[in-house]
């Protein structure tokens, strides 16, 4: 088995590369950035149908003209990467995954959502014999969410009773698009944290003009409610977890823990008070994904933290809601 793991990317846009140049984002913030930052991996090739995208990517990541391709098939046949990253629009994910399977690529990282076509995604799952897929549901790799999962399993604040999620994406994004592109994260991270699949998923109500969608579900014994909406000038992605003896809030730029103590406000009662926690300076959400893909390549028997089945489970829930809203 080779020492340096050879990686290639199909689709050279935002999540593949340009997010790395956002001065405010935690790094790495892209697939190319994650490959570059990992001491065990090297970027050997890239592919995009857009010539300008190929030129920009090659310049940004120091690839030669011979290392960038218009044809994915040609790239895979010539370069034979160990890990392939598929970062195109979701409607092309499965066609490139099918090509990777045919060419015998051992590990494929697919951006979320897995696909925009549930039937094709289900059929593809039966074709994955020797190729292992990692789906980039990045919050599974993020240290803040992993810390929450540990608190749940250790019962730091008692039993987890309920989870409430809020996802707001801009002023005018259609709710169906919000569900597909970012709702997939929410519908994935909740069962990851609780350890139980989401069941009994229902739409409780929708606001006029379909601006907000309210849902309910169960995750084992845990009650789950989520709100997906637009009409805001800002992004919100957060979960509030209510425990028998405390509360945790986690999300984009949010991490809070609260514990139950004897109340200073009311006699013979208890209230919640903030817990001083050590700041998580770096969540390692992208580097964690890359480390997981490397581990899969080194040990084919290992099941990734975010597998094809996990991506499929999330897509099933997303499409169930999209059909009804």
PDB file of C-alpha atoms in Angstrom:
ATOM      1  CA  UNK A   1       0.000   0.000   0.000  1.00  0.00           C
ATOM      2  CA  UNK A   2       1.433   3.348  -1.046  1.00  0.00           C
ATOM      3  CA  UNK A   3       2.629   5.833   1.586  1.00  0.00           C
ATOM      4  CA  UNK A   4       1.153   8.961  -0.014  1.00  0.00           C
ATOM      5  CA  UNK A   5      -2.511   8.693  -0.941  1.00  0.00           C
ATOM      6  CA  UNK A   6      -3.295  10.142  -4.361  1.00  0.00           C
ATOM      7  CA  UNK A   7      -6.467  12.243  -4.625  1.00  0.00           C
ATOM      8  CA  UNK A   8      -8.435  13.763  -7.498  1.00  0.00           C
ATOM      9  CA  UNK A   9     -11.453  16.076  -7.674  1.00  0.00           C
ATOM     10  CA  UNK A  10     -14.365  16.282 -10.132  1.00  0.00           C
ATOM     11  CA  UNK A  11     -16.139  19.645 -10.027  1.00  0.00           C
ATOM     12  CA  UNK A  12     -13.899  22.642  -9.347  1.00  0.00           C
ATOM     13  CA  UNK A  13     -16.214  25.249  -7.871  1.00  0.00           C
ATOM     14  CA  UNK A  14     -17.014  26.645  -4.461  1.00  0.00           C
ATOM     15  CA  UNK A  15     -16.850  23.639  -2.147  1.00  0.00           C
ATOM     16  CA  UNK A  16     -13.962  22.142  -4.104  1.00  0.00           C
ATOM     17  CA  UNK A  17     -11.738  25.189  -3.924  1.00  0.00           C
ATOM     18  CA  UNK A  18     -12.894  28.804  -3.703  1.00  0.00           C
ATOM     19  CA  UNK A  19     -14.181  28.646  -0.106  1.00  0.00           C
ATOM     20  CA  UNK A  20     -10.525  28.259   0.874  1.00  0.00           C
ATOM     21  CA  UNK A  21     -10.049  31.933  -0.009  1.00  0.00           C
ATOM     22  CA  UNK A  22     -12.759  33.139   2.393  1.00  0.00           C
ATOM     23  CA  UNK A  23     -10.601  34.976   4.934  1.00  0.00           C
ATOM     24  CA  UNK A  24     -13.082  34.437   7.774  1.00  0.00           C
ATOM     25  CA  UNK A  25     -13.672  30.702   7.433  1.00  0.00           C
ATOM     26  CA  UNK A  26     -11.900  28.066   9.472  1.00  0.00           C
ATOM     27  CA  UNK A  27      -9.323  26.266   7.339  1.00  0.00           C
ATOM     28  CA  UNK A  28      -9.340  23.931   5.610  1.00  0.00           C
ATOM     29  CA  UNK A  29     -12.676  24.991   4.118  1.00  0.00           C
ATOM     30  CA  UNK A  30     -12.688  23.047   0.860  1.00  0.00           C
ATOM     31  CA  UNK A  31     -11.882  19.623  -0.542  1.00  0.00           C
ATOM     32  CA  UNK A  32      -8.671  20.815  -2.172  1.00  0.00           C
ATOM     33  CA  UNK A  33      -7.711  22.550   1.060  1.00  0.00           C
ATOM     34  CA  UNK A  34      -8.360  19.393   3.077  1.00  0.00           C
ATOM     35  CA  UNK A  35      -6.255  17.287   0.707  1.00  0.00           C
ATOM     36  CA  UNK A  36      -3.447  19.843   0.823  1.00  0.00           C
ATOM     37  CA  UNK A  37      -3.530  20.077   4.633  1.00  0.00           C
ATOM     38  CA  UNK A  38      -3.428  16.325   5.260  1.00  0.00           C
ATOM     39  CA  UNK A  39       0.142  14.971   5.515  1.00  0.00           C
ATOM     40  CA  UNK A  40      -0.906  11.613   4.029  1.00  0.00           C
ATOM     41  CA  UNK A  41      -2.587  12.916   0.861  1.00  0.00           C
ATOM     42  CA  UNK A  42      -1.610  14.684  -2.336  1.00  0.00           C
ATOM     43  CA  UNK A  43      -3.745  16.268  -5.053  1.00  0.00           C
ATOM     44  CA  UNK A  44      -2.716  14.727  -8.382  1.00  0.00           C
ATOM     45  CA  UNK A  45      -5.557  15.662 -10.757  1.00  0.00           C
ATOM     46  CA  UNK A  46      -8.742  17.657 -11.209  1.00  0.00           C
ATOM     47  CA  UNK A  47     -11.621  17.734 -13.666  1.00  0.00           C
ATOM     48  CA  UNK A  48     -14.282  20.212 -14.770  1.00  0.00           C
ATOM     49  CA  UNK A  49     -16.125  20.819 -18.027  1.00  0.00           C
ATOM     50  CA  UNK A  50     -15.603  24.572 -17.657  1.00  0.00           C
ATOM     51  CA  UNK A  51     -12.193  25.666 -19.035  1.00  0.00           C
ATOM     52  CA  UNK A  52     -12.074  28.773 -16.841  1.00  0.00           C
ATOM     53  CA  UNK A  53     -12.728  26.675 -13.750  1.00  0.00           C
ATOM     54  CA  UNK A  54      -9.899  24.344 -14.750  1.00  0.00           C
ATOM     55  CA  UNK A  55      -7.525  27.247 -15.303  1.00  0.00           C
ATOM     56  CA  UNK A  56      -8.402  28.942 -12.004  1.00  0.00           C
ATOM     57  CA  UNK A  57      -8.112  25.709 -10.045  1.00  0.00           C
ATOM     58  CA  UNK A  58      -4.777  24.731 -11.579  1.00  0.00           C
ATOM     59  CA  UNK A  59      -3.339  28.141 -10.790  1.00  0.00           C
ATOM     60  CA  UNK A  60      -4.664  28.125  -7.219  1.00  0.00           C
ATOM     61  CA  UNK A  61      -3.391  24.630  -6.360  1.00  0.00           C
ATOM     62  CA  UNK A  62      -0.253  24.460  -8.482  1.00  0.00           C
ATOM     63  CA  UNK A  63      -1.341  21.735 -10.901  1.00  0.00           C
ATOM     64  CA  UNK A  64       0.252  21.335 -14.310  1.00  0.00           C
ATOM     65  CA  UNK A  65      -1.752  21.490 -17.525  1.00  0.00           C
ATOM     66  CA  UNK A  66      -1.444  17.704 -17.810  1.00  0.00           C
ATOM     67  CA  UNK A  67      -3.120  17.257 -14.417  1.00  0.00           C
ATOM     68  CA  UNK A  68      -6.408  19.019 -15.255  1.00  0.00           C
ATOM     69  CA  UNK A  69      -9.016  17.325 -17.422  1.00  0.00           C
ATOM     70  CA  UNK A  70     -12.279  18.060 -19.176  1.00  0.00           C
ATOM     71  CA  UNK A  71     -13.177  14.350 -19.239  1.00  0.00           C
ATOM     72  CA  UNK A  72     -13.651  12.574 -15.904  1.00  0.00           C
ATOM     73  CA  UNK A  73     -13.306   9.191 -17.572  1.00  0.00           C
ATOM     74  CA  UNK A  74      -9.976  10.161 -19.102  1.00  0.00           C
ATOM     75  CA  UNK A  75      -8.711  11.495 -15.769  1.00  0.00           C
ATOM     76  CA  UNK A  76      -9.631   8.329 -13.871  1.00  0.00           C
ATOM     77  CA  UNK A  77      -8.133   6.030 -16.487  1.00  0.00           C
ATOM     78  CA  UNK A  78      -4.873   7.966 -16.719  1.00  0.00           C
ATOM     79  CA  UNK A  79      -4.337   8.988 -13.089  1.00  0.00           C
ATOM     80  CA  UNK A  80      -6.060   6.158 -11.173  1.00  0.00           C
ATOM     81  CA  UNK A  81      -6.477   8.075  -7.883  1.00  0.00           C
ATOM     82  CA  UNK A  82      -6.828   6.324  -4.539  1.00  0.00           C
ATOM     83  CA  UNK A  83      -9.501   8.763  -3.353  1.00  0.00           C
ATOM     84  CA  UNK A  84     -11.871  10.620  -5.667  1.00  0.00           C
ATOM     85  CA  UNK A  85     -13.806  13.691  -4.491  1.00  0.00           C
ATOM     86  CA  UNK A  86     -17.081  14.407  -6.334  1.00  0.00           C
ATOM     87  CA  UNK A  87     -18.011  18.050  -5.759  1.00  0.00           C
ATOM     88  CA  UNK A  88     -20.280  18.809  -8.707  1.00  0.00           C
ATOM     89  CA  UNK A  89     -23.945  19.815  -8.528  1.00  0.00           C
ATOM     90  CA  UNK A  90     -26.014  17.076  -6.932  1.00  0.00           C
ATOM     91  CA  UNK A  91     -27.658  16.050 -10.212  1.00  0.00           C
ATOM     92  CA  UNK A  92     -24.285  14.728 -11.437  1.00  0.00           C
ATOM     93  CA  UNK A  93     -23.069  13.007  -8.256  1.00  0.00           C
ATOM     94  CA  UNK A  94     -24.310   9.528  -9.065  1.00  0.00           C
ATOM     95  CA  UNK A  95     -23.200   9.477 -12.696  1.00  0.00           C
ATOM     96  CA  UNK A  96     -19.630  10.241 -11.609  1.00  0.00           C
ATOM     97  CA  UNK A  97     -19.888   7.759  -8.748  1.00  0.00           C
ATOM     98  CA  UNK A  98     -20.999   5.104 -11.240  1.00  0.00           C
ATOM     99  CA  UNK A  99     -17.943   5.928 -13.356  1.00  0.00           C
ATOM    100  CA  UNK A 100     -15.670   5.686 -10.310  1.00  0.00           C
ATOM    101  CA  UNK A 101     -17.095   2.263  -9.434  1.00  0.00           C
ATOM    102  CA  UNK A 102     -16.548   1.078 -12.999  1.00  0.00           C
ATOM    103  CA  UNK A 103     -12.934   2.293 -12.924  1.00  0.00           C
ATOM    104  CA  UNK A 104     -12.265   0.577  -9.593  1.00  0.00           C
ATOM    105  CA  UNK A 105     -11.628   3.667  -7.451  1.00  0.00           C
ATOM    106  CA  UNK A 106     -11.396   2.332  -3.870  1.00  0.00           C
ATOM    107  CA  UNK A 107     -12.674   5.406  -1.966  1.00  0.00           C
ATOM    108  CA  UNK A 108     -15.022   8.151  -3.159  1.00  0.00           C
ATOM    109  CA  UNK A 109     -15.943  11.264  -1.175  1.00  0.00           C
ATOM    110  CA  UNK A 110     -19.304  12.624  -2.353  1.00  0.00           C
ATOM    111  CA  UNK A 111     -20.579  16.062  -1.416  1.00  0.00           C
ATOM    112  CA  UNK A 112     -23.995  16.298   0.177  1.00  0.00           C
ATOM    113  CA  UNK A 113     -26.742  15.863  -0.766  1.00  0.00           C
ATOM    114  CA  UNK A 114     -25.998  12.423  -2.145  1.00  0.00           C
ATOM    115  CA  UNK A 115     -28.267  13.099  -5.125  1.00  0.00           C
ATOM    116  CA  UNK A 116     -31.448  14.892  -6.149  1.00  0.00           C
ATOM    117  CA  UNK A 117     -32.953  11.576  -7.321  1.00  0.00           C
ATOM    118  CA  UNK A 118     -33.890   9.117  -4.577  1.00  0.00           C
ATOM    119  CA  UNK A 119     -34.610   6.167  -6.875  1.00  0.00           C
ATOM    120  CA  UNK A 120     -31.200   6.387  -8.539  1.00  0.00           C
ATOM    121  CA  UNK A 121     -29.506   6.717  -5.157  1.00  0.00           C
ATOM    122  CA  UNK A 122     -31.219   3.571  -3.909  1.00  0.00           C
ATOM    123  CA  UNK A 123     -30.212   1.608  -6.996  1.00  0.00           C
ATOM    124  CA  UNK A 124     -26.618   2.807  -6.760  1.00  0.00           C
ATOM    125  CA  UNK A 125     -26.320   1.439  -3.218  1.00  0.00           C
ATOM    126  CA  UNK A 126     -26.562  -2.088  -4.635  1.00  0.00           C
ATOM    127  CA  UNK A 127     -23.585  -1.487  -6.948  1.00  0.00           C
ATOM    128  CA  UNK A 128     -21.083  -0.507  -4.265  1.00  0.00           C
ATOM    129  CA  UNK A 129     -19.156  -3.751  -3.919  1.00  0.00           C
ATOM    130  CA  UNK A 130     -15.517  -2.662  -3.702  1.00  0.00           C
ATOM    131  CA  UNK A 131     -15.876   1.129  -3.636  1.00  0.00           C
ATOM    132  CA  UNK A 132     -16.444   2.736  -0.225  1.00  0.00           C
ATOM    133  CA  UNK A 133     -18.274   6.074  -0.189  1.00  0.00           C
ATOM    134  CA  UNK A 134     -17.818   8.867   2.349  1.00  0.00           C
ATOM    135  CA  UNK A 135     -20.620  11.459   2.239  1.00  0.00           C
ATOM    136  CA  UNK A 136     -19.487  14.898   3.379  1.00  0.00           C
ATOM    137  CA  UNK A 137     -22.043  15.567   6.088  1.00  0.00           C
ATOM    138  CA  UNK A 138     -19.436  17.723   7.743  1.00  0.00           C
ATOM    139  CA  UNK A 139     -21.074  18.195  11.148  1.00  0.00           C
ATOM    140  CA  UNK A 140     -20.446  14.526  11.951  1.00  0.00           C
ATOM    141  CA  UNK A 141     -16.738  15.413  11.885  1.00  0.00           C
ATOM    142  CA  UNK A 142     -17.014  18.717  13.742  1.00  0.00           C
ATOM    143  CA  UNK A 143     -15.589  18.731  17.269  1.00  0.00           C
ATOM    144  CA  UNK A 144     -18.460  20.731  18.756  1.00  0.00           C
ATOM    145  CA  UNK A 145     -21.104  18.259  17.580  1.00  0.00           C
ATOM    146  CA  UNK A 146     -18.927  15.320  18.581  1.00  0.00           C
ATOM    147  CA  UNK A 147     -18.652  16.851  22.043  1.00  0.00           C
ATOM    148  CA  UNK A 148     -22.458  17.063  22.207  1.00  0.00           C
ATOM    149  CA  UNK A 149     -22.695  13.391  21.218  1.00  0.00           C
ATOM    150  CA  UNK A 150     -20.327  12.503  24.056  1.00  0.00           C
ATOM    151  CA  UNK A 151     -22.431  14.481  26.558  1.00  0.00           C
ATOM    152  CA  UNK A 152     -25.523  12.572  25.391  1.00  0.00           C
ATOM    153  CA  UNK A 153     -23.877   9.159  25.736  1.00  0.00           C
ATOM    154  CA  UNK A 154     -22.333  10.008  29.125  1.00  0.00           C
ATOM    155  CA  UNK A 155     -25.610  11.567  30.373  1.00  0.00           C
ATOM    156  CA  UNK A 156     -23.718  14.648  31.552  1.00  0.00           C
ATOM    157  CA  UNK A 157     -27.019  16.497  31.902  1.00  0.00           C
ATOM    158  CA  UNK A 158     -29.252  13.487  32.411  1.00  0.00           C
ATOM    159  CA  UNK A 159     -31.561  12.000  29.799  1.00  0.00           C
ATOM    160  CA  UNK A 160     -31.973  13.704  26.436  1.00  0.00           C
ATOM    161  CA  UNK A 161     -35.692  14.453  26.097  1.00  0.00           C
ATOM    162  CA  UNK A 162     -36.101  16.656  23.032  1.00  0.00           C
ATOM    163  CA  UNK A 163     -34.254  18.330  20.156  1.00  0.00           C
ATOM    164  CA  UNK A 164     -35.361  21.508  18.379  1.00  0.00           C
ATOM    165  CA  UNK A 165     -33.703  22.557  15.125  1.00  0.00           C
ATOM    166  CA  UNK A 166     -33.797  25.853  13.231  1.00  0.00           C
ATOM    167  CA  UNK A 167     -32.491  26.415   9.716  1.00  0.00           C
ATOM    168  CA  UNK A 168     -32.908  29.805   8.034  1.00  0.00           C
ATOM    169  CA  UNK A 169     -31.265  30.439   4.666  1.00  0.00           C
ATOM    170  CA  UNK A 170     -31.608  33.945   3.249  1.00  0.00           C
ATOM    171  CA  UNK A 171     -34.657  35.943   2.211  1.00  0.00           C
ATOM    172  CA  UNK A 172     -35.881  34.231  -0.941  1.00  0.00           C
ATOM    173  CA  UNK A 173     -34.455  30.698  -1.096  1.00  0.00           C
ATOM    174  CA  UNK A 174     -37.325  28.269  -1.783  1.00  0.00           C
ATOM    175  CA  UNK A 175     -37.966  25.932   1.139  1.00  0.00           C
ATOM    176  CA  UNK A 176     -37.553  22.932  -1.173  1.00  0.00           C
ATOM    177  CA  UNK A 177     -34.041  24.111  -2.052  1.00  0.00           C
ATOM    178  CA  UNK A 178     -33.214  24.779   1.607  1.00  0.00           C
ATOM    179  CA  UNK A 179     -34.265  21.231   2.473  1.00  0.00           C
ATOM    180  CA  UNK A 180     -32.119  19.676  -0.246  1.00  0.00           C
ATOM    181  CA  UNK A 181     -28.950  21.694   0.229  1.00  0.00           C
ATOM    182  CA  UNK A 182     -28.825  22.316   3.990  1.00  0.00           C
ATOM    183  CA  UNK A 183     -31.804  20.503   5.467  1.00  0.00           C
ATOM    184  CA  UNK A 184     -29.885  17.350   4.623  1.00  0.00           C
ATOM    185  CA  UNK A 185     -27.351  18.387   7.292  1.00  0.00           C
ATOM    186  CA  UNK A 186     -30.035  18.822   9.945  1.00  0.00           C
ATOM    187  CA  UNK A 187     -31.837  15.591   9.117  1.00  0.00           C
ATOM    188  CA  UNK A 188     -28.478  13.800   9.255  1.00  0.00           C
ATOM    189  CA  UNK A 189     -26.916  15.275  12.382  1.00  0.00           C
ATOM    190  CA  UNK A 190     -29.878  14.674  14.707  1.00  0.00           C
ATOM    191  CA  UNK A 191     -29.922  10.851  14.360  1.00  0.00           C
ATOM    192  CA  UNK A 192     -26.113  10.866  14.473  1.00  0.00           C
ATOM    193  CA  UNK A 193     -26.232  12.606  17.856  1.00  0.00           C
ATOM    194  CA  UNK A 194     -29.034  10.516  19.335  1.00  0.00           C
ATOM    195  CA  UNK A 195     -27.920   7.200  17.858  1.00  0.00           C
ATOM    196  CA  UNK A 196     -31.446   6.450  16.612  1.00  0.00           C
ATOM    197  CA  UNK A 197     -33.026   7.027  13.176  1.00  0.00           C
ATOM    198  CA  UNK A 198     -35.650   9.715  12.646  1.00  0.00           C
ATOM    199  CA  UNK A 199     -39.108   8.151  12.475  1.00  0.00           C
ATOM    200  CA  UNK A 200     -42.704   9.363  12.235  1.00  0.00           C
ATOM    201  CA  UNK A 201     -41.558  12.470  10.313  1.00  0.00           C
ATOM    202  CA  UNK A 202     -44.508  14.812   9.736  1.00  0.00           C
ATOM    203  CA  UNK A 203     -45.142  18.319   8.453  1.00  0.00           C
ATOM    204  CA  UNK A 204     -47.012  20.128  11.215  1.00  0.00           C
ATOM    205  CA  UNK A 205     -47.702  23.387   9.380  1.00  0.00           C
ATOM    206  CA  UNK A 206     -46.469  25.776   6.720  1.00  0.00           C
ATOM    207  CA  UNK A 207     -46.626  29.545   6.706  1.00  0.00           C
ATOM    208  CA  UNK A 208     -48.348  31.525   3.959  1.00  0.00           C
ATOM    209  CA  UNK A 209     -46.436  31.444   0.641  1.00  0.00           C
ATOM    210  CA  UNK A 210     -44.487  28.409   1.892  1.00  0.00           C
ATOM    211  CA  UNK A 211     -41.880  30.560   3.631  1.00  0.00           C
ATOM    212  CA  UNK A 212     -41.455  28.308   6.664  1.00  0.00           C
ATOM    213  CA  UNK A 213     -41.915  24.591   7.210  1.00  0.00           C
ATOM    214  CA  UNK A 214     -42.505  23.108  10.667  1.00  0.00           C
ATOM    215  CA  UNK A 215     -41.884  19.399  11.206  1.00  0.00           C
ATOM    216  CA  UNK A 216     -42.040  16.849  14.001  1.00  0.00           C
ATOM    217  CA  UNK A 217     -40.447  13.424  14.399  1.00  0.00           C
ATOM    218  CA  UNK A 218     -39.103  10.888  16.876  1.00  0.00           C
ATOM    219  CA  UNK A 219     -35.561   9.673  17.357  1.00  0.00           C
ATOM    220  CA  UNK A 220     -35.861   6.693  19.637  1.00  0.00           C
ATOM    221  CA  UNK A 221     -37.427   8.126  22.802  1.00  0.00           C
ATOM    222  CA  UNK A 222     -36.468  11.701  21.870  1.00  0.00           C
ATOM    223  CA  UNK A 223     -39.037  14.186  20.553  1.00  0.00           C
ATOM    224  CA  UNK A 224     -37.750  16.175  17.550  1.00  0.00           C
ATOM    225  CA  UNK A 225     -39.086  19.389  16.001  1.00  0.00           C
ATOM    226  CA  UNK A 226     -37.503  21.375  13.173  1.00  0.00           C
ATOM    227  CA  UNK A 227     -38.174  24.673  11.434  1.00  0.00           C
ATOM    228  CA  UNK A 228     -36.923  25.356   7.893  1.00  0.00           C
ATOM    229  CA  UNK A 229     -37.437  28.823   6.448  1.00  0.00           C
ATOM    230  CA  UNK A 230     -36.348  31.915   4.554  1.00  0.00           C
ATOM    231  CA  UNK A 231     -37.334  35.636   4.854  1.00  0.00           C
ATOM    232  CA  UNK A 232     -34.191  36.432   6.891  1.00  0.00           C
ATOM    233  CA  UNK A 233     -31.113  38.435   5.940  1.00  0.00           C
ATOM    234  CA  UNK A 234     -28.885  35.977   7.830  1.00  0.00           C
ATOM    235  CA  UNK A 235     -28.001  32.307   8.144  1.00  0.00           C
ATOM    236  CA  UNK A 236     -29.066  30.267  11.166  1.00  0.00           C
ATOM    237  CA  UNK A 237     -28.303  26.585  11.702  1.00  0.00           C
ATOM    238  CA  UNK A 238     -28.664  25.472  15.286  1.00  0.00           C
ATOM    239  CA  UNK A 239     -29.966  22.750  17.548  1.00  0.00           C
ATOM    240  CA  UNK A 240     -31.272  23.086  21.084  1.00  0.00           C
ATOM    241  CA  UNK A 241     -31.123  19.875  23.096  1.00  0.00           C
ATOM    242  CA  UNK A 242     -33.218  19.666  26.253  1.00  0.00           C
ATOM    243  CA  UNK A 243     -32.083  17.233  28.957  1.00  0.00           C
ATOM    244  CA  UNK A 244     -33.647  16.235  32.249  1.00  0.00           C
ATOM    245  CA  UNK A 245     -30.966  18.261  34.048  1.00  0.00           C
ATOM    246  CA  UNK A 246     -29.702  20.783  31.513  1.00  0.00           C
ATOM    247  CA  UNK A 247     -29.600  22.166  27.997  1.00  0.00           C
ATOM    248  CA  UNK A 248     -27.124  22.456  25.100  1.00  0.00           C
ATOM    249  CA  UNK A 249     -27.268  24.793  22.112  1.00  0.00           C
ATOM    250  CA  UNK A 250     -24.984  24.052  19.172  1.00  0.00           C
ATOM    251  CA  UNK A 251     -24.819  25.502  15.685  1.00  0.00           C
ATOM    252  CA  UNK A 252     -23.022  27.872  13.378  1.00  0.00           C
ATOM    253  CA  UNK A 253     -20.863  30.017  15.702  1.00  0.00           C
ATOM    254  CA  UNK A 254     -22.968  28.822  18.676  1.00  0.00           C
ATOM    255  CA  UNK A 255     -22.009  26.517  21.528  1.00  0.00           C
ATOM    256  CA  UNK A 256     -23.608  26.759  24.980  1.00  0.00           C
ATOM    257  CA  UNK A 257     -24.120  24.367  27.883  1.00  0.00           C
ATOM    258  CA  UNK A 258     -26.571  25.005  30.731  1.00  0.00           C
ATOM    259  CA  UNK A 259     -26.973  22.998  33.940  1.00  0.00           C
ATOM    260  CA  UNK A 260     -29.745  22.698  36.503  1.00  0.00           C
ATOM    261  CA  UNK A 261     -29.045  24.198  39.944  1.00  0.00           C
ATOM    262  CA  UNK A 262     -31.015  25.278  42.968  1.00  0.00           C
ATOM    263  CA  UNK A 263     -32.727  28.458  41.841  1.00  0.00           C
ATOM    264  CA  UNK A 264     -31.627  31.907  42.985  1.00  0.00           C
ATOM    265  CA  UNK A 265     -34.916  33.282  41.645  1.00  0.00           C
ATOM    266  CA  UNK A 266     -37.585  31.006  43.155  1.00  0.00           C
ATOM    267  CA  UNK A 267     -37.878  29.109  46.442  1.00  0.00           C
ATOM    268  CA  UNK A 268     -37.923  25.317  46.291  1.00  0.00           C
ATOM    269  CA  UNK A 269     -37.268  25.299  42.548  1.00  0.00           C
ATOM    270  CA  UNK A 270     -34.357  24.743  40.184  1.00  0.00           C
ATOM    271  CA  UNK A 271     -33.264  26.907  37.242  1.00  0.00           C
ATOM    272  CA  UNK A 272     -30.810  26.570  34.363  1.00  0.00           C
ATOM    273  CA  UNK A 273     -27.466  28.357  34.585  1.00  0.00           C
ATOM    274  CA  UNK A 274     -24.719  28.666  31.943  1.00  0.00           C
ATOM    275  CA  UNK A 275     -21.721  26.378  32.290  1.00  0.00           C
ATOM    276  CA  UNK A 276     -18.292  27.810  31.583  1.00  0.00           C
ATOM    277  CA  UNK A 277     -16.889  25.710  28.742  1.00  0.00           C
ATOM    278  CA  UNK A 278     -13.528  25.697  27.038  1.00  0.00           C
ATOM    279  CA  UNK A 279     -13.881  27.379  23.626  1.00  0.00           C
ATOM    280  CA  UNK A 280     -13.504  25.065  20.633  1.00  0.00           C
ATOM    281  CA  UNK A 281     -11.025  27.110  18.642  1.00  0.00           C
ATOM    282  CA  UNK A 282     -11.050  24.798  15.631  1.00  0.00           C
ATOM    283  CA  UNK A 283     -13.858  22.363  14.845  1.00  0.00           C
ATOM    284  CA  UNK A 284     -11.794  20.469  12.212  1.00  0.00           C
ATOM    285  CA  UNK A 285     -14.932  19.713  10.222  1.00  0.00           C
ATOM    286  CA  UNK A 286     -13.165  19.416   6.855  1.00  0.00           C
ATOM    287  CA  UNK A 287      -9.899  17.940   8.078  1.00  0.00           C
ATOM    288  CA  UNK A 288     -11.897  15.374  10.063  1.00  0.00           C
ATOM    289  CA  UNK A 289     -13.662  14.258   6.894  1.00  0.00           C
ATOM    290  CA  UNK A 290     -10.320  13.892   5.112  1.00  0.00           C
ATOM    291  CA  UNK A 291      -8.859  11.871   7.979  1.00  0.00           C
ATOM    292  CA  UNK A 292     -11.876   9.569   7.797  1.00  0.00           C
ATOM    293  CA  UNK A 293     -11.417   9.041   4.043  1.00  0.00           C
ATOM    294  CA  UNK A 294      -7.738   8.240   4.616  1.00  0.00           C
ATOM    295  CA  UNK A 295      -8.684   5.729   7.294  1.00  0.00           C
ATOM    296  CA  UNK A 296     -11.124   4.061   4.886  1.00  0.00           C
ATOM    297  CA  UNK A 297      -8.378   3.750   2.269  1.00  0.00           C
ATOM    298  CA  UNK A 298      -5.897   2.328   4.774  1.00  0.00           C
ATOM    299  CA  UNK A 299      -8.467  -0.108   6.183  1.00  0.00           C
ATOM    300  CA  UNK A 300     -11.188  -1.173   3.711  1.00  0.00           C
ATOM    301  CA  UNK A 301     -13.059  -2.991   6.508  1.00  0.00           C
ATOM    302  CA  UNK A 302     -13.568   0.272   8.386  1.00  0.00           C
ATOM    303  CA  UNK A 303     -17.013   1.903   8.122  1.00  0.00           C
ATOM    304  CA  UNK A 304     -16.789   5.681   7.642  1.00  0.00           C
ATOM    305  CA  UNK A 305     -18.353   8.078  10.124  1.00  0.00           C
ATOM    306  CA  UNK A 306     -20.568   9.349   7.288  1.00  0.00           C
ATOM    307  CA  UNK A 307     -21.349   6.460   4.946  1.00  0.00           C
ATOM    308  CA  UNK A 308     -23.336   6.060   1.742  1.00  0.00           C
ATOM    309  CA  UNK A 309     -26.198   4.596   3.784  1.00  0.00           C
ATOM    310  CA  UNK A 310     -26.138   7.632   6.080  1.00  0.00           C
ATOM    311  CA  UNK A 311     -26.392   9.902   3.047  1.00  0.00           C
ATOM    312  CA  UNK A 312     -29.211   7.797   1.642  1.00  0.00           C
ATOM    313  CA  UNK A 313     -31.117   7.865   4.943  1.00  0.00           C
ATOM    314  CA  UNK A 314     -30.932  11.665   5.008  1.00  0.00           C
ATOM    315  CA  UNK A 315     -32.007  11.921   1.365  1.00  0.00           C
ATOM    316  CA  UNK A 316     -35.058   9.728   2.048  1.00  0.00           C
ATOM    317  CA  UNK A 317     -36.184  12.163   4.762  1.00  0.00           C
ATOM    318  CA  UNK A 318     -35.430  15.244   2.663  1.00  0.00           C
ATOM    319  CA  UNK A 319     -37.393  13.976  -0.314  1.00  0.00           C
ATOM    320  CA  UNK A 320     -40.310  12.957   1.896  1.00  0.00           C
ATOM    321  CA  UNK A 321     -40.611  16.555   3.093  1.00  0.00           C
ATOM    322  CA  UNK A 322     -40.014  18.089  -0.339  1.00  0.00           C
ATOM    323  CA  UNK A 323     -42.840  16.053  -1.851  1.00  0.00           C
ATOM    324  CA  UNK A 324     -45.279  17.418   0.714  1.00  0.00           C
ATOM    325  CA  UNK A 325     -44.380  21.085   0.842  1.00  0.00           C
TER     326      UNK A 325
END
